[in-house]
Amino acid sequence: MRPALALASAALALSTATLTAAAPFPGRPLADRMADTGGGAQLITAEAAHTTSTTGTVTWWDLRGGRWVAAGSARARFGAKGLAEGATRRQNTDTTPTGLYDLPYAFGVEAAPRGTRYPYRRVSDRSWWCQDNEARAYNRWVEPRPADCRAGEAEHLITYPVQYARALVVGFNYHRPVRRRGAGIFLHVNGDGATAGCVSVPAGAMDRILAWADPARRPHIAVGTRSGPTAITRY
């Protein structure tokens, strides 16, 4: 091979190698790697690095042309004691349950943000969430609080004006409640630190999620870790 041709070939090879190193083939989006997304056209993922993590990322996705496209993302907080498999989680453990859940309705101490399409229930001083394992209304909004739901085993929602300024109910242990599995799991606004088992995001992100969520598109939330038995992609 002539020197000029050899030099040109070497330059082309170097250029191709540099281009390949600079632009690797992109990986599939998280939502595209899920085992199940609930069958709807909207999805929220809440992912932590490990079960001991108290922070992570919430991303909300739209299904467009058969592919999931991220509509927004925010830093998230989880339970003060991390995450636990939803099917075996125990109440009062300060862990966020992993799994795939629907989002029955929204609520808040404040009015719904503009553009909200979700059913939205306004909190009053008579609004409670019953977490009493002996009550008939276990894991339900009650207004007023019934006699069989002890005040010490229920959340008086209005006493959390920051966290419950706006929120979405997560369908964990909701439709067929199992006693002592856990109650009152929400996606809500950040408080001072980690949660007691909920997922929380900054107030601005919560407003954007509520303006984005469309019940006609059947959004679900998937909660899990990056890998391992509670990997978010398993749900």
Short mmCIF file of C-alpha atoms in Angstrom, two decimals:
data_model
loop_
_atom_site.label_atom_id
_atom_site.label_comp_id
_atom_site.label_asym_id
_atom_site.label_seq_id
_atom_site.Cartn_x
_atom_site.Cartn_y
_atom_site.Cartn_z
CA MET A 1 0.00 0.00 0.00
CA ARG A 2 1.33 3.43 -0.89
CA PRO A 3 2.26 5.67 2.10
CA ALA A 4 -0.40 8.30 1.29
CA LEU A 5 -3.13 5.66 1.02
CA ALA A 6 -1.97 3.96 4.22
CA LEU A 7 -2.04 7.29 6.06
CA ALA A 8 -5.54 8.05 4.83
CA SER A 9 -6.77 4.59 5.85
CA ALA A 10 -5.26 4.98 9.32
CA ALA A 11 -6.91 8.39 9.73
CA LEU A 12 -10.28 6.98 8.67
CA ALA A 13 -9.97 4.09 11.13
CA LEU A 14 -9.06 6.48 13.94
CA SER A 15 -11.98 8.74 13.07
CA THR A 16 -14.42 5.80 13.05
CA ALA A 17 -13.11 4.49 16.38
CA THR A 18 -13.44 7.95 17.95
CA LEU A 19 -17.01 8.31 16.66
CA THR A 20 -17.95 4.87 17.98
CA ALA A 21 -16.49 5.62 21.42
CA ALA A 22 -18.23 9.01 21.61
CA ALA A 23 -21.67 7.79 20.55
CA PRO A 24 -22.42 4.34 21.99
CA PHE A 25 -25.74 2.70 21.15
CA PRO A 26 -28.28 4.13 23.63
CA GLY A 27 -29.93 1.75 26.11
CA ARG A 28 -33.69 1.17 26.29
CA PRO A 29 -35.61 3.57 28.55
CA LEU A 30 -36.52 2.20 31.98
CA ALA A 31 -40.24 2.07 31.21
CA ASP A 32 -39.54 -0.03 28.09
CA ARG A 33 -37.76 -2.61 30.25
CA MET A 34 -40.65 -3.18 32.66
CA ALA A 35 -42.21 -6.62 32.96
CA ASP A 36 -45.63 -4.96 33.38
CA THR A 37 -46.81 -1.36 33.22
CA GLY A 38 -50.45 -1.87 34.19
CA GLY A 39 -51.89 -1.86 30.69
CA GLY A 40 -52.34 1.89 30.45
CA ALA A 41 -50.65 4.63 28.44
CA GLN A 42 -49.10 6.49 31.40
CA LEU A 43 -46.64 5.24 34.00
CA ILE A 44 -44.75 6.64 36.99
CA THR A 45 -41.52 4.93 38.02
CA ALA A 46 -40.02 5.46 41.48
CA GLU A 47 -36.56 3.92 41.50
CA ALA A 48 -34.01 3.65 44.33
CA ALA A 49 -30.49 2.29 44.12
CA HIS A 50 -30.94 -0.28 46.94
CA THR A 51 -33.54 -1.38 49.50
CA THR A 52 -31.60 0.63 52.09
CA SER A 53 -31.85 3.84 50.03
CA THR A 54 -34.02 6.71 51.21
CA THR A 55 -33.72 8.75 48.00
CA GLY A 56 -34.02 8.03 44.29
CA THR A 57 -35.78 9.23 41.17
CA VAL A 58 -39.40 9.56 40.11
CA THR A 59 -40.05 9.72 36.36
CA TRP A 60 -43.39 9.98 34.62
CA TRP A 61 -43.85 8.46 31.16
CA ASP A 62 -46.22 8.54 28.20
CA LEU A 63 -46.73 5.66 25.79
CA ARG A 64 -46.37 7.04 22.27
CA GLY A 65 -46.31 4.88 19.16
CA GLY A 66 -45.56 1.78 21.21
CA ARG A 67 -42.57 3.36 23.00
CA TRP A 68 -42.38 4.97 26.42
CA VAL A 69 -41.23 8.59 26.43
CA ALA A 70 -40.26 10.45 29.62
CA ALA A 71 -42.51 13.44 30.30
CA GLY A 72 -40.70 14.60 33.45
CA SER A 73 -38.45 13.58 36.30
CA ALA A 74 -37.67 14.62 39.88
CA ARG A 75 -35.64 13.57 42.88
CA ALA A 76 -37.66 11.33 45.19
CA ARG A 77 -37.66 10.34 48.84
CA PHE A 78 -38.62 6.95 50.22
CA GLY A 79 -39.20 5.44 53.66
CA ALA A 80 -36.81 6.25 56.50
CA LYS A 81 -35.86 2.55 56.56
CA GLY A 82 -35.72 2.11 52.81
CA LEU A 83 -37.89 -0.15 50.68
CA ALA A 84 -39.46 -3.58 51.21
CA GLU A 85 -41.20 -6.11 48.98
CA GLY A 86 -44.83 -5.02 48.90
CA ALA A 87 -46.25 -8.55 49.07
CA THR A 88 -44.60 -9.22 52.44
CA ARG A 89 -44.20 -5.72 53.91
CA ARG A 90 -45.39 -5.09 57.47
CA GLN A 91 -47.13 -2.02 58.81
CA ASN A 92 -45.23 0.57 60.90
CA THR A 93 -41.82 -0.42 59.50
CA ASP A 94 -41.13 2.94 57.81
CA THR A 95 -40.46 1.13 54.52
CA THR A 96 -41.83 1.99 51.09
CA PRO A 97 -43.57 -1.01 49.49
CA THR A 98 -42.19 -2.10 46.11
CA GLY A 99 -44.47 -3.26 43.33
CA LEU A 100 -46.82 -2.02 40.61
CA TYR A 101 -49.95 -0.19 41.76
CA ASP A 102 -52.81 1.83 40.36
CA LEU A 103 -53.58 5.39 41.49
CA PRO A 104 -57.22 5.49 42.64
CA TYR A 105 -57.62 9.26 43.21
CA ALA A 106 -55.90 12.47 44.24
CA PHE A 107 -56.41 14.65 47.30
CA GLY A 108 -54.99 17.65 49.07
CA VAL A 109 -55.18 20.30 51.73
CA GLU A 110 -54.81 22.81 48.90
CA ALA A 111 -56.96 23.04 45.78
CA ALA A 112 -56.04 20.94 42.78
CA PRO A 113 -53.53 22.60 40.44
CA ARG A 114 -54.83 23.96 37.17
CA GLY A 115 -55.26 21.26 34.54
CA THR A 116 -55.90 18.42 37.01
CA ARG A 117 -58.17 15.75 35.47
CA TYR A 118 -57.92 13.21 38.26
CA PRO A 119 -60.77 12.85 40.77
CA TYR A 120 -59.57 15.19 43.54
CA ARG A 121 -60.78 15.15 47.13
CA ARG A 122 -60.23 18.24 49.25
CA VAL A 123 -59.02 17.71 52.83
CA SER A 124 -61.03 19.25 55.68
CA ASP A 125 -60.62 19.13 59.45
CA ARG A 126 -62.93 16.08 59.43
CA SER A 127 -60.72 14.06 57.05
CA TRP A 128 -58.78 11.05 58.37
CA TRP A 129 -57.00 8.06 56.89
CA CYS A 130 -57.80 4.99 58.97
CA GLN A 131 -54.83 2.72 59.71
CA ASP A 132 -56.44 0.85 62.59
CA ASN A 133 -56.15 -2.88 61.89
CA GLU A 134 -59.31 -3.57 63.88
CA ALA A 135 -61.47 -1.00 62.06
CA ARG A 136 -63.91 -1.80 59.28
CA ALA A 137 -62.51 1.14 57.30
CA TYR A 138 -58.90 -0.04 57.43
CA ASN A 139 -56.80 1.71 54.78
CA ARG A 140 -59.59 4.08 53.78
CA TRP A 141 -60.33 7.80 53.87
CA VAL A 142 -62.96 8.38 56.55
CA GLU A 143 -64.91 11.56 57.20
CA PRO A 144 -65.66 11.85 60.04
CA ARG A 145 -63.52 9.28 61.84
CA PRO A 146 -65.74 6.34 62.94
CA ALA A 147 -65.75 5.14 66.52
CA ASP A 148 -63.99 1.85 65.70
CA CYS A 149 -61.02 3.69 64.13
CA ARG A 150 -58.91 4.94 67.02
CA ALA A 151 -57.38 8.40 66.63
CA GLY A 152 -53.99 7.03 67.60
CA GLU A 153 -54.23 4.56 64.71
CA ALA A 154 -55.25 7.07 62.05
CA GLU A 155 -53.78 10.08 60.25
CA HIS A 156 -55.59 13.38 60.64
CA LEU A 157 -54.81 14.53 57.12
CA ILE A 158 -55.10 18.26 57.71
CA THR A 159 -52.27 18.15 60.25
CA TYR A 160 -49.85 17.56 57.35
CA PRO A 161 -50.40 20.76 55.33
CA VAL A 162 -47.00 20.53 53.63
CA GLN A 163 -46.82 16.83 52.76
CA TYR A 164 -50.50 16.52 51.89
CA ALA A 165 -50.82 19.85 50.16
CA ARG A 166 -51.39 17.66 47.09
CA ALA A 167 -51.09 13.90 46.75
CA LEU A 168 -52.08 10.78 44.86
CA VAL A 169 -53.34 7.66 46.62
CA VAL A 170 -51.16 4.63 45.76
CA GLY A 171 -53.18 1.43 45.41
CA PHE A 172 -50.92 -0.58 47.71
CA ASN A 173 -53.04 -2.90 49.91
CA TYR A 174 -56.04 -0.81 48.93
CA HIS A 175 -58.55 -2.84 46.94
CA ARG A 176 -58.48 -5.95 49.14
CA PRO A 177 -56.70 -4.77 52.30
CA VAL A 178 -54.64 -7.28 54.25
CA ARG A 179 -54.50 -6.36 57.94
CA ARG A 180 -51.06 -5.36 59.22
CA ARG A 181 -49.69 -5.13 55.67
CA GLY A 182 -49.80 -1.35 55.69
CA ALA A 183 -52.08 1.61 55.06
CA GLY A 184 -51.91 5.18 53.85
CA ILE A 185 -49.28 4.94 51.09
CA PHE A 186 -49.26 8.02 48.89
CA LEU A 187 -47.22 9.95 46.35
CA HIS A 188 -47.03 13.34 48.04
CA VAL A 189 -45.02 16.52 48.55
CA ASN A 190 -41.69 16.40 50.37
CA GLY A 191 -41.59 17.05 54.09
CA ASP A 192 -38.43 17.61 56.14
CA GLY A 193 -36.80 14.28 55.27
CA ALA A 194 -37.50 10.64 54.47
CA THR A 195 -41.09 9.40 54.64
CA ALA A 196 -42.87 6.86 56.84
CA GLY A 197 -43.35 4.63 53.78
CA CYS A 198 -44.70 6.91 51.07
CA VAL A 199 -42.92 8.29 48.01
CA SER A 200 -42.44 12.05 48.01
CA VAL A 201 -41.28 14.66 45.51
CA PRO A 202 -40.83 18.45 45.51
CA ALA A 203 -44.05 20.50 45.44
CA GLY A 204 -43.47 21.72 41.90
CA ALA A 205 -43.02 18.16 40.65
CA MET A 206 -46.21 17.04 42.39
CA ASP A 207 -48.12 19.82 40.63
CA ARG A 208 -46.68 18.79 37.27
CA ILE A 209 -47.59 15.15 37.86
CA LEU A 210 -51.19 16.07 38.72
CA ALA A 211 -51.49 18.27 35.63
CA TRP A 212 -50.05 15.44 33.51
CA ALA A 213 -51.96 12.45 34.91
CA ASP A 214 -55.01 11.46 32.90
CA PRO A 215 -57.29 8.81 34.44
CA ALA A 216 -58.51 7.89 30.96
CA ARG A 217 -54.97 6.70 30.20
CA ARG A 218 -54.91 4.46 33.31
CA PRO A 219 -51.65 5.55 34.94
CA HIS A 220 -49.87 3.23 37.38
CA ILE A 221 -46.86 3.65 39.64
CA ALA A 222 -43.99 1.15 39.81
CA VAL A 223 -41.74 1.28 42.87
CA GLY A 224 -38.50 -0.67 43.10
CA THR A 225 -34.74 -0.82 43.12
CA ARG A 226 -32.15 -0.72 40.36
CA SER A 227 -31.46 -4.47 40.62
CA GLY A 228 -31.96 -7.53 42.82
CA PRO A 229 -35.16 -9.25 44.01
CA THR A 230 -37.00 -5.91 44.24
CA ALA A 231 -35.76 -4.61 40.86
CA ILE A 232 -38.31 -2.20 39.44
CA THR A 233 -38.20 -3.96 36.06
CA ARG A 234 -39.61 -7.13 37.64
CA TYR A 235 -42.97 -5.50 38.41
#
